[in-house]
Short mmCIF file of C-alpha atoms and ligand atoms in Angstrom, two decimals:
data_model
loop_
_atom_site.label_atom_id
_atom_site.label_comp_id
_atom_site.label_asym_id
_atom_site.label_seq_id
_atom_site.Cartn_x
_atom_site.Cartn_y
_atom_site.Cartn_z
CA MET Y 1 31.44 -11.74 6.69
CA GLU Y 2 34.58 -11.20 4.61
CA ALA Y 3 33.88 -14.36 2.58
CA ALA Y 4 30.24 -13.30 2.07
CA LEU Y 5 31.42 -9.92 0.80
CA VAL Y 6 33.83 -11.52 -1.67
CA ASP Y 7 31.07 -13.76 -3.04
CA ALA Y 8 28.58 -10.92 -3.13
CA ALA Y 9 30.92 -8.59 -5.02
CA GLU Y 10 31.59 -11.32 -7.57
CA ILE Y 11 27.87 -11.94 -8.07
CA LEU Y 12 27.25 -8.22 -8.50
CA ARG Y 13 30.06 -7.76 -11.02
CA ALA Y 14 28.60 -10.66 -13.01
CA GLY Y 15 25.19 -8.95 -13.14
CA GLY Y 16 23.50 -10.78 -10.24
CA LEU Y 17 21.29 -9.55 -7.40
CA VAL Y 18 22.43 -9.24 -3.78
CA ALA Y 19 20.34 -7.99 -0.87
CA PHE Y 20 22.40 -6.14 1.74
CA PRO Y 21 21.84 -4.13 4.92
CA THR Y 22 21.97 -0.35 4.94
CA GLU Y 23 21.39 1.78 8.03
CA THR Y 24 17.79 2.40 6.88
CA VAL Y 25 16.35 -0.82 5.43
CA TYR Y 26 17.79 -3.75 3.44
CA GLY Y 27 18.40 -2.93 -0.21
CA LEU Y 28 18.23 -5.20 -3.25
CA GLY Y 29 21.41 -4.34 -5.11
CA ALA Y 30 22.56 -4.63 -8.69
CA ASP Y 31 25.45 -3.02 -10.57
CA ALA Y 32 23.97 0.39 -11.39
CA THR Y 33 26.02 0.64 -14.58
CA ASN Y 34 24.61 -2.64 -15.97
CA ALA Y 35 21.14 -2.20 -17.52
CA ALA Y 36 20.46 -5.94 -17.70
CA ALA Y 37 21.32 -6.42 -14.03
CA VAL Y 38 19.05 -3.53 -13.08
CA ALA Y 39 16.23 -5.04 -15.13
CA GLY Y 40 16.57 -8.07 -12.84
CA VAL Y 41 15.84 -5.88 -9.81
CA PHE Y 42 12.58 -4.66 -11.32
CA GLU Y 43 11.63 -8.22 -12.16
CA ALA Y 44 12.49 -9.71 -8.75
CA LYS Y 45 10.47 -7.02 -6.96
CA GLY Y 46 7.60 -6.89 -9.44
CA ARG Y 47 8.32 -3.17 -9.50
CA PRO Y 48 6.67 -0.96 -12.11
CA ALA Y 49 9.22 0.29 -14.66
CA THR Y 50 8.06 3.86 -13.90
CA ASN Y 51 9.51 3.82 -10.38
CA PRO Y 52 13.19 4.94 -10.30
CA LEU Y 53 15.87 3.28 -8.14
CA ILE Y 54 18.31 4.92 -5.72
CA VAL Y 55 22.00 4.58 -6.55
CA HIS Y 56 24.34 3.80 -3.63
CA ALA Y 57 27.91 5.07 -3.80
CA TYR Y 58 30.96 4.35 -1.70
CA ASP Y 59 31.74 8.03 -1.20
CA SER Y 60 31.00 11.47 -2.63
CA SER Y 61 33.48 11.04 -5.43
CA MET Y 62 31.74 7.88 -6.68
CA ALA Y 63 28.38 9.65 -6.29
CA ARG Y 64 29.64 12.53 -8.43
CA GLN Y 65 30.38 10.11 -11.29
CA CYS Y 66 26.67 9.22 -11.33
CA VAL Y 67 25.44 12.79 -11.77
CA ALA Y 68 25.92 15.37 -14.51
CA HIS Y 69 26.63 18.34 -12.19
CA TRP Y 70 27.64 18.67 -8.58
CA PRO Y 71 26.11 21.93 -7.40
CA VAL Y 72 27.14 23.68 -4.19
CA ARG Y 73 23.86 22.56 -2.64
CA ALA Y 74 24.79 18.91 -3.16
CA ALA Y 75 28.29 19.45 -1.80
CA LYS Y 76 26.85 21.02 1.35
CA LEU Y 77 24.36 18.19 1.85
CA ALA Y 78 26.98 15.51 1.25
CA GLU Y 79 29.36 17.18 3.66
CA ARG Y 80 26.72 17.41 6.37
CA PHE Y 81 24.75 14.15 5.97
CA TRP Y 82 26.89 11.53 4.18
CA PRO Y 83 27.44 8.80 4.88
CA GLY Y 84 23.84 8.65 6.04
CA PRO Y 85 20.13 8.37 5.29
CA LEU Y 86 19.77 11.16 2.71
CA THR Y 87 19.17 10.61 -1.02
CA ILE Y 88 19.98 13.57 -3.29
CA VAL Y 89 18.21 13.85 -6.67
CA LEU Y 90 20.29 15.47 -9.42
CA PRO Y 91 20.54 15.32 -13.25
CA LYS Y 92 22.10 11.95 -14.08
CA SER Y 93 25.34 11.26 -15.92
CA GLU Y 94 25.82 8.84 -18.82
CA LEU Y 95 27.32 6.26 -16.49
CA ILE Y 96 23.79 5.50 -15.27
CA PRO Y 97 21.53 3.74 -17.80
CA ALA Y 98 18.00 5.07 -18.32
CA ILE Y 99 16.36 2.03 -16.71
CA VAL Y 100 17.79 2.96 -13.29
CA SER Y 101 15.97 6.27 -13.22
CA ALA Y 102 12.86 4.96 -15.00
CA GLY Y 103 13.60 7.21 -17.96
CA LEU Y 104 13.84 10.39 -15.87
CA GLU Y 105 16.67 12.86 -16.51
CA THR Y 106 17.53 12.76 -12.82
CA VAL Y 107 18.91 10.13 -10.47
CA GLY Y 108 18.77 9.76 -6.70
CA VAL Y 109 22.17 9.05 -5.10
CA ARG Y 110 23.25 8.36 -1.57
CA VAL Y 111 26.28 7.16 0.44
CA PRO Y 112 24.98 4.73 3.06
CA ALA Y 113 26.42 4.73 6.59
CA ASN Y 114 26.22 0.96 7.13
CA LEU Y 115 29.73 -0.54 7.02
CA VAL Y 116 28.65 -3.77 5.31
CA ALA Y 117 27.01 -1.73 2.57
CA ARG Y 118 30.05 0.45 2.09
CA ARG Y 119 32.50 -2.44 2.04
CA LEU Y 120 30.29 -4.23 -0.47
CA ILE Y 121 30.26 -1.21 -2.79
CA GLU Y 122 34.00 -0.78 -2.35
CA ARG Y 123 34.70 -4.43 -3.23
CA THR Y 124 32.34 -4.38 -6.20
CA GLY Y 125 33.97 -1.18 -7.39
CA ARG Y 126 30.71 0.06 -8.92
CA PRO Y 127 27.75 2.07 -7.69
CA LEU Y 128 24.83 -0.16 -6.70
CA ALA Y 129 21.23 0.51 -7.70
CA ALA Y 130 19.18 -0.67 -4.73
CA PRO Y 131 15.53 -0.23 -3.88
CA SER Y 132 14.23 -1.66 -0.61
CA ALA Y 133 14.50 -5.46 -0.74
CA ASN Y 134 10.79 -6.32 -0.67
CA ARG Y 135 8.17 -7.18 -3.28
CA SER Y 136 6.67 -4.02 -4.75
CA THR Y 137 4.12 -2.39 -2.35
CA GLY Y 138 5.12 -4.76 0.48
CA ILE Y 139 6.54 -3.85 3.88
CA SER Y 140 10.17 -2.70 3.80
CA PRO Y 141 12.66 -5.17 5.30
CA THR Y 142 14.70 -4.31 8.39
CA ARG Y 143 16.13 -7.84 8.80
CA ALA Y 144 17.54 -10.49 6.47
CA ALA Y 145 14.61 -12.76 7.42
CA HIS Y 146 12.15 -10.16 6.06
CA VAL Y 147 14.03 -10.17 2.76
CA LEU Y 148 13.89 -13.95 2.50
CA LYS Y 149 10.18 -14.03 3.32
CA ASP Y 150 9.50 -11.89 0.23
CA LEU Y 151 12.30 -12.66 -2.21
CA ASN Y 152 13.71 -16.12 -1.47
CA GLY Y 153 14.40 -17.88 -4.77
CA ARG Y 154 14.20 -14.64 -6.76
CA ILE Y 155 17.63 -13.25 -5.83
CA ASP Y 156 21.17 -14.65 -5.64
CA LEU Y 157 22.23 -13.81 -2.08
CA VAL Y 158 21.28 -11.96 1.11
CA ILE Y 159 24.00 -10.63 3.39
CA ASP Y 160 22.78 -10.81 6.98
CA GLY Y 161 23.92 -7.75 8.88
CA GLY Y 162 21.35 -7.97 11.68
CA ALA Y 163 18.55 -5.47 12.28
CA THR Y 164 18.95 -2.06 10.65
CA LEU Y 165 19.39 0.90 12.99
CA VAL Y 166 17.40 3.73 11.42
CA GLY Y 167 14.54 1.47 10.36
CA ILE Y 168 12.79 3.67 7.77
CA GLU Y 169 13.96 4.67 4.31
CA SER Y 170 16.17 7.65 3.56
CA THR Y 171 14.86 11.16 3.12
CA VAL Y 172 14.70 11.95 -0.63
CA VAL Y 173 15.50 15.57 -1.52
CA ASP Y 174 15.36 17.01 -5.03
CA VAL Y 175 17.96 19.73 -5.63
CA SER Y 176 17.76 19.55 -9.44
CA GLY Y 177 15.27 22.42 -9.77
CA ASP Y 178 15.05 26.03 -8.61
CA ARG Y 179 13.45 25.09 -5.35
CA ILE Y 180 14.66 22.42 -2.99
CA ARG Y 181 11.96 19.86 -2.38
CA ILE Y 182 11.56 16.91 -0.04
CA LEU Y 183 10.05 14.05 -2.04
CA ARG Y 184 10.01 11.54 0.81
CA PRO Y 185 10.32 12.44 4.51
CA GLY Y 186 12.83 10.52 6.65
CA VAL Y 187 14.99 10.97 9.72
CA VAL Y 188 16.89 13.81 8.05
CA THR Y 189 14.30 16.57 8.27
CA ALA Y 190 13.41 19.46 5.95
CA GLU Y 191 14.54 21.85 8.70
CA GLN Y 192 17.99 20.21 8.93
CA ILE Y 193 18.37 20.31 5.14
CA GLY Y 194 17.35 23.97 5.07
CA MET Y 195 19.92 24.77 7.75
CA ALA Y 196 22.69 22.89 5.94
CA ILE Y 197 22.07 24.67 2.62
CA GLY Y 198 20.93 28.02 3.95
CA GLU Y 199 17.84 28.05 1.72
CA GLU Y 200 14.18 27.40 2.24
CA VAL Y 201 13.00 23.85 1.63
CA GLU Y 202 9.60 22.66 0.48
CA GLY Y 203 8.64 19.89 2.89
CA ALA Y 204 6.55 16.90 1.97
CA GLU Y 205 3.29 17.22 3.85
CA CYS Y 206 1.61 14.14 5.18
CA VAL Y 207 -1.76 14.76 3.64
CA LEU Y 208 -3.80 12.55 1.42
CA GLY Y 209 -5.63 14.15 -1.47
CA SER Y 210 -4.51 16.52 -4.15
CA ASP Y 211 -1.11 17.39 -2.65
CA GLU Y 212 -0.43 13.73 -2.32
CA GLU Y 213 -1.39 13.11 -5.90
CA ARG Y 214 0.97 15.85 -7.07
CA ARG Y 215 3.77 14.48 -5.00
CA SER Y 216 3.21 11.01 -6.39
CA MET Y 217 4.03 12.37 -9.80
CA ALA Y 218 7.19 14.12 -8.65
CA SER Y 219 8.46 11.00 -6.95
CA PRO Y 220 6.87 8.11 -8.75
CA GLY Y 221 7.65 5.58 -6.02
CA GLN Y 222 5.52 7.48 -3.55
CA MET Y 223 2.41 5.56 -4.41
CA ARG Y 224 -0.51 5.94 -2.13
CA VAL Y 225 -0.71 2.31 -1.14
CA HIS Y 226 2.77 1.21 -0.23
CA TYR Y 227 4.48 -0.63 2.58
CA ALA Y 228 1.18 -2.43 3.03
CA PRO Y 229 0.72 -5.58 5.09
CA ARG Y 230 -1.40 -8.32 3.49
CA THR Y 231 -3.75 -8.11 6.48
CA LEU Y 232 -6.45 -5.41 6.43
CA THR Y 233 -4.73 -2.45 8.11
CA THR Y 234 -6.66 0.56 9.39
CA ARG Y 235 -5.57 3.79 11.10
CA TRP Y 236 -7.38 5.60 13.88
CA ASP Y 237 -7.15 8.79 15.87
CA VAL Y 238 -6.72 7.95 19.51
CA THR Y 239 -9.91 9.86 20.32
CA ASP Y 240 -12.03 7.95 17.78
CA VAL Y 241 -10.96 4.42 18.22
CA GLU Y 242 -13.09 3.55 21.26
CA ARG Y 243 -16.30 4.56 19.50
CA PHE Y 244 -16.29 1.52 17.26
CA SER Y 245 -16.86 -2.10 18.14
CA LYS Y 246 -14.05 -4.43 17.20
CA GLU Y 247 -14.75 -7.92 16.01
CA GLY Y 248 -12.47 -10.79 15.23
CA LYS Y 249 -8.81 -11.13 16.02
CA THR Y 250 -7.26 -7.69 16.04
CA GLY Y 251 -3.70 -6.51 16.47
CA LEU Y 252 -2.96 -3.03 17.76
CA LEU Y 253 0.01 -0.81 17.01
CA VAL Y 254 0.02 2.26 19.27
CA LEU Y 255 2.28 5.10 18.15
CA GLY Y 256 3.16 7.85 20.61
CA HIS Y 257 0.35 7.26 23.10
CA ARG Y 258 2.10 5.59 26.01
CA GLY Y 259 -0.11 3.30 28.05
CA PHE Y 260 -3.13 3.41 25.72
CA ALA Y 261 -5.32 0.58 26.98
CA PRO Y 262 -7.92 -0.78 24.57
CA THR Y 263 -11.35 -1.69 25.94
CA TRP Y 264 -11.57 -4.72 23.64
CA ASP Y 265 -9.45 -7.88 23.52
CA VAL Y 266 -6.46 -7.65 21.27
CA ALA Y 267 -4.45 -10.64 20.09
CA MET Y 268 -1.23 -8.63 19.77
CA HIS Y 269 -0.42 -5.21 21.23
CA ILE Y 270 2.70 -3.26 20.27
CA GLU Y 271 3.54 0.18 21.65
CA LEU Y 272 6.19 2.46 20.16
CA ASN Y 273 6.25 5.49 22.40
CA THR Y 274 8.75 7.92 20.92
CA ALA Y 275 9.26 8.98 17.31
CA GLU Y 276 12.74 7.53 17.38
CA MET Y 277 11.50 4.15 18.63
CA ALA Y 278 8.76 4.20 16.02
CA GLN Y 279 11.18 4.95 13.18
CA ALA Y 280 13.41 2.09 14.24
CA GLY Y 281 10.58 -0.32 14.98
CA LEU Y 282 7.67 0.47 12.64
CA PHE Y 283 8.40 -1.99 9.82
CA GLU Y 284 9.51 -4.67 12.28
CA ALA Y 285 6.18 -4.26 14.09
CA LEU Y 286 4.20 -4.41 10.84
CA HIS Y 287 6.01 -7.60 9.81
CA ARG Y 288 5.21 -9.20 13.17
CA LEU Y 289 1.58 -8.15 13.07
CA ASP Y 290 1.22 -9.31 9.47
CA ASP Y 291 2.76 -12.69 10.31
CA ALA Y 292 0.31 -13.23 13.19
CA LEU Y 293 -2.60 -14.02 10.83
CA LEU Y 294 -4.96 -11.46 12.34
CA ASP Y 295 -8.29 -10.32 10.93
CA GLU Y 296 -7.26 -6.70 11.23
CA ILE Y 297 -4.28 -4.57 12.19
CA MET Y 298 -5.31 -1.28 13.80
CA ILE Y 299 -2.81 1.54 14.04
CA ILE Y 300 -3.34 4.39 16.50
CA LEU Y 301 -1.92 7.48 14.79
CA PRO Y 302 0.88 9.40 16.52
CA PRO Y 303 0.47 13.02 17.65
CA GLU Y 304 0.71 15.58 14.85
CA GLN Y 305 4.16 16.82 15.77
CA PRO Y 306 7.05 17.42 13.37
CA GLU Y 307 9.23 14.64 14.77
CA TRP Y 308 6.54 12.12 13.80
CA ARG Y 309 6.34 13.27 10.15
CA ALA Y 310 8.30 10.40 8.58
CA VAL Y 311 6.46 7.73 10.59
CA ARG Y 312 3.10 9.31 9.79
CA ASP Y 313 3.97 9.29 6.09
CA ARG Y 314 4.68 5.54 6.17
CA VAL Y 315 1.57 4.78 8.23
CA LEU Y 316 -0.67 6.71 5.83
CA ARG Y 317 0.67 4.58 2.98
CA ALA Y 318 0.41 1.29 4.89
CA SER Y 319 -3.21 1.68 5.99
CA ARG Y 320 -6.67 2.87 5.16
CA LEU Y 321 -8.86 5.17 7.22
CA GLY Y 322 -10.58 3.16 9.94
CA LEU Y 323 -13.70 5.29 9.91
CA MET Y 324 -14.34 4.69 6.22
CA ARG Y 325 -15.28 1.10 6.97
CA GLU Y 326 -18.34 1.97 8.96
O1 LIG Z 1 16.79 4.16 2.56
C1 LIG Z 1 16.58 3.98 1.37
O2 LIG Z 1 16.45 4.91 0.56
C2 LIG Z 1 16.48 2.52 0.88
C3 LIG Z 1 17.84 1.88 1.07
C4 LIG Z 1 17.93 0.51 0.45
O3 LIG Z 1 18.84 2.73 0.58
N1 LIG Z 1 16.05 2.47 -0.48
C5 LIG Z 1 14.78 2.75 -0.87
O4 LIG Z 1 14.55 2.60 -2.22
O5 LIG Z 1 13.93 3.08 -0.11
P1 LIG Z 1 13.08 2.54 -2.85
O6 LIG Z 1 13.30 2.16 -4.25
O7 LIG Z 1 12.23 1.64 -2.05
O8 LIG Z 1 12.58 4.01 -2.82
C6 LIG Z 1 13.17 4.96 -3.68
C7 LIG Z 1 12.40 6.24 -3.64
C8 LIG Z 1 11.12 6.12 -4.43
O9 LIG Z 1 10.11 6.84 -3.76
C9 LIG Z 1 11.51 6.79 -5.75
O10 LIG Z 1 10.40 7.29 -6.44
C10 LIG Z 1 12.44 7.89 -5.27
O11 LIG Z 1 13.17 7.28 -4.25
N2 LIG Z 1 13.35 8.29 -6.35
C11 LIG Z 1 14.43 7.63 -6.80
N3 LIG Z 1 14.99 8.28 -7.84
C12 LIG Z 1 14.25 9.38 -8.04
C13 LIG Z 1 14.31 10.46 -9.00
N4 LIG Z 1 15.22 10.50 -9.94
N5 LIG Z 1 13.37 11.41 -8.90
C14 LIG Z 1 12.42 11.35 -7.94
N6 LIG Z 1 12.30 10.36 -7.03
C15 LIG Z 1 13.20 9.38 -7.08
MG1 LIG Z 2 10.58 0.72 -1.16
#
């Protein structure tokens, strides 16, 4: 691992691209202070230039160099949640070129908890701009093999740190305005953020429609179709799903409904019973289902409880409504 880190740091300092594990998902890193290197990230992913990248710092003091101000709110959040899966959006400093933030005045920064990630940033000595290491709109990678499936030949190196622990991307919170807003739900919840700052927080609701559209504009990466398998992927309420006949080779992903037994034959059946298991295993399950060459992946939606919010958000983006097919 030490040798891989030395190589990786050298590649990054020379403007190359290195995929590395974080506690959430694998990131595709480039030196965040090097505009040409960052352009390579957009190209490798096929990412629209309008979608800003998250900057990963070794510690709070490196993160502070990336932003123009460090308000009390940010200090409280950093103290409580870093290193960890929380991205804080603040006005950016001149250290960060415009391409990183897609021309926005703000930048999202976070200090990851994964030790490989932190040692890589430390060795490189620069903040790393790193979106999830998948092709744009694809399923986020939670293993090095997922990264290679999507990006082999388009990047310089992948550091294999095994499966990621958290499994879904960081919570993104915007503290640059008057009101504190969640732009992307994750394992750090709006309630926890509100408690840490002692202010009310606008949570991201998992609804499609006009709210969703508005949120897409606030956080440009939050496109409606995202994290999508190549296979047709539909979502169903547990009460509806039996009413429709299923043809072809289907795969079933059951979220939060322990023991749900389909009345039709399924080629692959994955159950993730608790919100925590689903966070850790959702993308892994979607990769497996997508690799199984099915005609359709059907996802049974989890209960509408707060602990399922982040998983629900990802499922809504990965799938279309099952009923709309009929
Ligand atoms: O857990 C994570 O956050 C992973 C790992 C690698 O750290 N990274 C990740 O990056 O998920 P990405 O690029 O796939 O998602 C970044 C999200 C997008 O929704 C983007 O729009 C939002 O963060 N974002 C980044 N900078 C922003 C800014 N200045 N204002 C609003 N949203 C921002
Ligand atoms: Mg992503």
